[in-house]
CSV table of C-alpha atoms in Angstrom, one decimal:
chain,number,residue,atom,x,y,z
A,1,PRO,CA,81.3,87.8,44.6
A,2,PRO,CA,83.8,90.5,43.9
A,3,ARG,CA,81.2,93.1,45.2
A,4,SER,CA,81.6,95.5,48.0
A,5,THR,CA,78.2,95.1,50.4
A,6,LEU,CA,79.8,98.1,52.2
A,7,PHE,CA,79.4,101.2,49.4
A,8,PRO,CA,75.3,99.9,48.6
A,9,TYR,CA,74.3,99.8,52.2
A,10,THR,CA,76.0,103.2,52.8
A,11,THR,CA,74.3,105.0,50.2
A,12,LEU,CA,71.1,103.5,50.6
A,13,PHE,CA,71.6,104.1,54.4
A,14,ARG,CA,72.0,107.7,53.8
A,15,SER,CA,69.2,108.0,51.2
A,16,ARG,CA,66.8,106.6,53.8
A,17,THR,CA,68.2,109.2,55.8
A,18,LEU,CA,67.4,112.1,53.6
A,19,HIS,CA,64.2,110.7,53.2
A,20,ASN,CA,63.6,111.2,56.4
A,21,LEU,CA,64.5,114.6,56.6
A,22,MET,CA,62.9,115.5,53.4
A,23,PRO,CA,59.6,112.8,53.2
A,24,ASN,CA,57.4,115.0,50.9
A,25,GLU,CA,60.1,115.8,48.1
A,26,PRO,CA,59.6,113.5,45.2
A,27,GLU,CA,63.1,113.9,43.8
A,28,VAL,CA,64.5,112.5,46.9
A,29,LEU,CA,61.5,109.6,46.6
A,30,GLY,CA,63.1,108.9,43.2
A,31,LEU,CA,66.7,108.1,44.1
A,32,LEU,CA,65.6,106.1,47.0
A,33,ALA,CA,63.7,103.9,45.0
A,34,LEU,CA,66.2,104.0,41.9
A,35,LEU,CA,69.0,102.8,44.4
A,36,LEU,CA,66.3,100.2,45.5
A,37,PHE,CA,65.4,98.8,42.4
A,38,HIS,CA,69.6,98.7,41.9
A,39,GLU,CA,69.7,96.8,44.9
A,40,SER,CA,67.4,94.4,44.5
A,41,ARG,CA,69.1,92.5,41.7
A,42,ALA,CA,72.2,92.2,43.6
A,43,ALA,CA,72.3,88.6,44.1
A,44,ALA,CA,72.0,88.2,40.6
A,45,ARG,CA,74.7,90.2,39.3
A,46,PHE,CA,77.5,87.3,39.9
A,47,ASP,CA,77.7,84.0,39.7
A,48,GLY,CA,78.8,81.0,41.6
A,49,TRP,CA,82.5,81.8,40.3
A,50,GLY,CA,82.2,85.7,41.2
A,51,ARG,CA,81.8,86.2,37.4
A,52,MET,CA,79.8,89.6,36.2
A,53,ILE,CA,76.3,88.5,34.8
A,54,ARG,CA,74.8,91.0,32.3
A,55,LEU,CA,71.3,92.0,33.2
A,56,SER,CA,70.0,90.5,30.1
A,57,ASP,CA,71.4,87.4,31.3
A,58,GLN,CA,70.6,87.7,34.8
A,59,ASP,CA,68.1,84.7,36.8
A,60,ARG,CA,65.5,86.9,37.5
A,61,SER,CA,64.0,84.9,40.3
A,62,LYS,CA,66.9,85.9,42.2
A,63,TRP,CA,65.7,89.5,42.7
A,64,ASN,CA,64.6,90.9,45.9
A,65,GLU,CA,61.2,91.1,45.8
A,66,THR,CA,60.8,92.9,48.8
A,67,LEU,CA,63.2,95.5,48.0
A,68,ALA,CA,61.8,96.2,44.1
A,69,LEU,CA,57.9,96.3,45.8
A,70,GLU,CA,59.3,99.2,48.1
A,71,ALA,CA,61.1,100.7,45.0
A,72,THR,CA,57.5,100.8,43.2
A,73,SER,CA,55.8,102.4,46.1
A,74,LEU,CA,58.5,105.2,46.6
A,75,LEU,CA,58.4,105.8,42.7
A,76,ASP,CA,54.4,105.7,43.0
A,77,ARG,CA,54.2,108.2,45.6
A,78,ALA,CA,57.0,110.5,43.7
A,79,ILE,CA,54.5,110.1,40.5
A,80,ALA,CA,51.5,111.4,42.4
A,81,MET,CA,53.2,114.6,43.3
A,82,ARG,CA,53.6,115.5,39.6
A,83,LYS,CA,57.2,117.2,40.1
A,84,PRO,CA,59.2,115.1,37.4
A,85,GLY,CA,63.0,115.0,37.6
A,86,PRO,CA,66.3,113.2,36.7
A,87,TYR,CA,66.0,110.6,39.3
A,88,GLN,CA,62.3,109.8,39.2
A,89,VAL,CA,62.9,109.0,35.3
A,90,GLN,CA,65.5,106.7,36.0
A,91,ALA,CA,63.9,104.8,38.8
A,92,ALA,CA,60.9,104.5,36.1
A,93,ILE,CA,63.2,102.9,34.0
A,94,ALA,CA,64.4,100.7,36.5
A,95,ALA,CA,61.1,100.3,37.2
A,96,LEU,CA,60.4,98.7,33.9
A,97,HIS,CA,63.1,96.2,33.4
A,98,ALA,CA,61.9,95.3,36.8
A,99,GLN,CA,58.2,94.7,35.7
A,100,ALA,CA,59.4,92.5,32.5
A,101,PRO,CA,59.4,88.9,32.5
A,102,ASP,CA,62.4,88.9,30.3
A,103,TRP,CA,64.8,91.2,28.8
A,104,GLU,CA,63.2,90.5,25.2
A,105,ARG,CA,59.9,91.6,26.6
A,106,THR,CA,61.0,94.4,28.1
A,107,ASP,CA,58.8,97.6,26.9
A,108,TRP,CA,61.5,99.1,25.0
A,109,ARG,CA,59.9,101.8,23.5
A,110,GLN,CA,58.7,103.5,27.0
A,111,ILE,CA,62.3,103.4,28.0
A,112,ARG,CA,63.7,105.1,24.7
A,113,LEU,CA,61.0,107.6,25.4
A,114,LEU,CA,62.3,107.9,29.1
A,115,TYR,CA,65.7,108.3,27.9
A,116,GLY,CA,64.6,111.3,25.5
A,117,ARG,CA,63.0,112.9,28.8
A,118,LEU,CA,66.3,112.7,30.8
A,119,GLN,CA,68.4,113.9,28.2
A,120,THR,CA,66.3,117.0,28.1
A,121,MET,CA,66.4,117.4,31.9
A,122,SER,CA,70.4,116.2,32.3
A,123,PRO,CA,72.0,116.0,29.1
A,124,SER,CA,74.8,113.8,28.7
A,125,PRO,CA,76.3,111.4,26.0
A,126,VAL,CA,75.5,108.6,28.3
A,127,VAL,CA,72.3,109.0,28.3
A,128,LEU,CA,72.1,108.9,24.6
A,129,LEU,CA,74.5,105.8,24.4
A,130,ASN,CA,71.8,104.1,26.9
A,131,ARG,CA,68.9,105.3,24.7
A,132,ALA,CA,70.6,103.6,21.8
A,133,VAL,CA,70.4,100.7,23.7
A,134,ALA,CA,66.6,100.6,23.8
A,135,THR,CA,66.6,101.9,19.7
A,136,ARG,CA,68.3,98.6,18.9
A,137,TYR,CA,65.0,96.8,20.5
A,138,VAL,CA,62.6,99.6,19.2
A,139,THR,CA,63.8,99.7,15.5
A,140,GLY,CA,66.9,97.5,14.6
A,141,PRO,CA,70.7,97.6,15.4
A,142,GLU,CA,71.5,99.5,12.3
A,143,ALA,CA,69.4,102.2,13.9
A,144,ALA,CA,70.7,102.1,17.1
A,145,LEU,CA,74.2,102.3,15.4
A,146,SER,CA,73.8,105.6,13.6
A,147,GLU,CA,72.9,106.9,17.3
A,148,THR,CA,75.8,105.6,18.8
A,149,ASP,CA,78.7,106.5,15.9
A,150,PRO,CA,78.3,110.1,16.4
A,151,LEU,CA,79.0,110.2,20.3
A,152,LYS,CA,82.7,108.8,19.3
A,153,ALA,CA,84.3,112.2,19.8
A,154,ASP,CA,82.8,112.4,23.3
A,155,LEU,CA,83.0,108.6,24.5
A,156,ASP,CA,85.9,107.1,22.4
A,157,GLY,CA,87.4,106.6,26.0
A,158,TYR,CA,84.7,104.8,27.7
A,159,HIS,CA,84.7,101.2,27.4
A,160,LEU,CA,81.0,100.6,27.3
A,161,PHE,CA,80.6,102.6,24.1
A,162,HIS,CA,82.5,100.1,22.3
A,163,ALA,CA,81.4,97.4,23.9
A,164,LEU,CA,77.9,98.7,22.5
A,165,ARG,CA,79.5,99.2,18.9
A,166,ALA,CA,80.5,95.6,19.1
A,167,GLY,CA,77.2,94.0,20.0
A,168,LEU,CA,75.6,96.5,17.3
A,169,LEU,CA,78.2,95.5,14.5
A,170,ALA,CA,77.9,91.9,15.5
A,171,ALA,CA,74.2,91.7,15.0
A,172,LEU,CA,74.7,93.6,11.7
A,173,GLY,CA,77.2,90.4,10.5
A,174,ARG,CA,80.2,92.9,10.6
A,175,ASP,CA,82.0,90.8,12.6
A,176,ASP,CA,85.7,92.1,11.7
A,177,GLU,CA,84.2,95.6,13.2
A,178,ALA,CA,82.7,94.2,16.3
A,179,LYS,CA,85.9,92.2,17.0
A,180,GLU,CA,88.0,95.3,16.5
A,181,ALA,CA,85.3,97.1,19.1
A,182,SER,CA,85.4,94.2,21.3
A,183,GLU,CA,89.2,94.5,21.5
A,184,ARG,CA,89.0,98.6,22.1
A,185,ALA,CA,86.3,97.7,24.9
A,186,LEU,CA,88.6,95.4,26.6
A,187,ALA,CA,91.5,97.5,26.8
A,188,LEU,CA,89.7,100.2,28.1
A,189,ALA,CA,88.3,98.7,30.7
A,190,ALA,CA,89.9,98.9,34.0
A,191,ASN,CA,87.2,96.8,36.7
A,192,PRO,CA,88.4,93.1,36.6
A,193,ALA,CA,84.9,91.7,36.3
A,194,GLU,CA,84.0,93.9,33.4
A,195,ARG,CA,87.4,92.8,31.8
A,196,GLU,CA,86.2,89.2,32.0
A,197,LEU,CA,83.2,89.7,31.0
A,198,LEU,CA,84.4,91.4,28.2
A,199,THR,CA,86.6,88.6,27.3
A,200,ARG,CA,83.9,85.9,27.1
A,201,GLY,CA,81.7,88.3,24.7
A,202,LEU,CA,85.3,88.3,22.8
A,203,ALA,CA,85.5,84.8,22.9
A,204,LEU,CA,82.1,83.6,22.4
A,205,LEU,CA,82.4,86.3,19.1
A,206,SER,CA,85.5,84.3,17.6
A,207,SER,CA,83.6,81.2,17.8
A,208,GLY,CA,80.3,82.4,16.2
A,209,GLU,CA,78.4,81.6,19.3
A,210,THR,CA,75.5,83.2,21.6
A,211,THR,CA,75.2,83.4,25.2
A,212,PRO,CA,71.9,81.0,26.6
A,213,ARG,CA,69.3,83.2,28.3
A,214,THR,CA,68.3,82.5,32.0
A,215,PRO,CA,64.8,81.6,33.5
A,216,ARG,CA,62.1,84.2,33.9
A,217,LEU,CA,61.5,85.7,37.1
A,218,ARG,CA,58.0,84.6,38.3
A,219,ALA,CA,56.9,86.8,41.0
A,220,ARG,CA,53.5,88.7,42.4
A,221,TRP,CA,55.0,92.1,42.2
A,222,ARG,CA,55.3,92.5,38.2
A,223,ASN,CA,51.6,93.0,38.0
A,224,ARG,CA,51.8,96.7,38.6
A,225,PRO,CA,51.4,99.6,36.9
A,226,SER,CA,53.7,100.7,34.0
A,227,TYR,CA,55.6,103.4,34.0
A,228,ARG,CA,55.6,105.5,30.7
A,229,ALA,CA,56.7,108.5,29.5
A,230,ARG,CA,54.5,110.3,26.8
A,231,GLU,CA,55.9,111.5,23.3
A,232,PRO,CA,56.2,115.3,22.8
A,233,PRO,CA,53.9,117.8,22.2
A,234,TYR,CA,53.7,117.1,26.2
A,235,GLY,CA,56.1,119.6,27.9
A,236,ALA,CA,56.2,117.0,31.0
A,237,LEU,CA,57.1,113.8,32.0
A,238,ARG,CA,54.0,112.1,33.1
A,239,PHE,CA,53.2,108.5,33.7
A,240,SER,CA,50.1,106.5,33.3
A,241,PRO,CA,49.0,103.0,33.7
A,242,SER,CA,49.7,100.2,31.1
A,243,ARG,CA,46.7,99.1,29.1
A,244,ARG,CA,44.5,96.2,30.9
A,245,PRO,CA,42.0,94.2,29.3
A,246,GLY,CA,38.5,95.2,30.2
A,247,LEU,CA,39.5,98.6,31.0
A,248,ASP,CA,38.9,102.0,28.3
A,249,HIS,CA,41.8,104.1,29.1
A,250,ASP,CA,40.6,106.3,26.2
A,251,ARG,CA,37.2,106.9,27.6
A,252,ALA,CA,37.0,110.2,30.0
A,253,PRO,CA,36.0,109.7,33.1
A,254,PRO,CA,32.2,110.6,33.9
A,255,ARG,CA,31.6,114.0,35.2
A,256,ARG,CA,30.3,114.1,38.8
A,257,ARG,CA,26.5,114.8,38.9
A,258,ASP,CA,25.7,117.7,42.0
């Protein structure tokens, strides 16, 4: 595959070294967890012909369970320290993707909330663009497009901005505008693998076809707590386990009796 193995391993090595030097720093734990979550999906990012595969279409059975488990453990430790930061939030988003059995059943509402918290910690139009992706699956493509279009002034030269617009416009049946946005994204993309992926998407858009979904990953490590960001008025980012049958999460714990 057209993927350099040197960069991710070098980055992981440096992050592990930093973790060894600062083992109790939550943002260092969050950074290492984030890198491990990303690396756990490496084997599924390209097909046998070296073509890039979107996260939504990846064969999740190829994801590395060992790396995902290590990332989850590190993130759990960071969260327990109650000092949230941008790397922890990004790692929590990656964890929610990792826990999902498929793209459609991803916890998009929580991901959208987490991107909202990330925007307050580290404001960026790219963060808002990512939040718009989640909005599509929470509210719908029209609401997502209304969040995306105001970002044009900042992201008009960013190919993924136009790629997202193309997908949203196509979902709304605005095919001519979607094709124009796809062509703009293709013109801006410099990476050969991304250009090939965008070319495939443009061809499918022109033919009216859709891409097939790939098999779901079945892994024991998916049965883990879910990382959730509560909505305001909570000032700090907080995480709590997902609801499970037979557990009453709304009931206060019993007080100790001396």
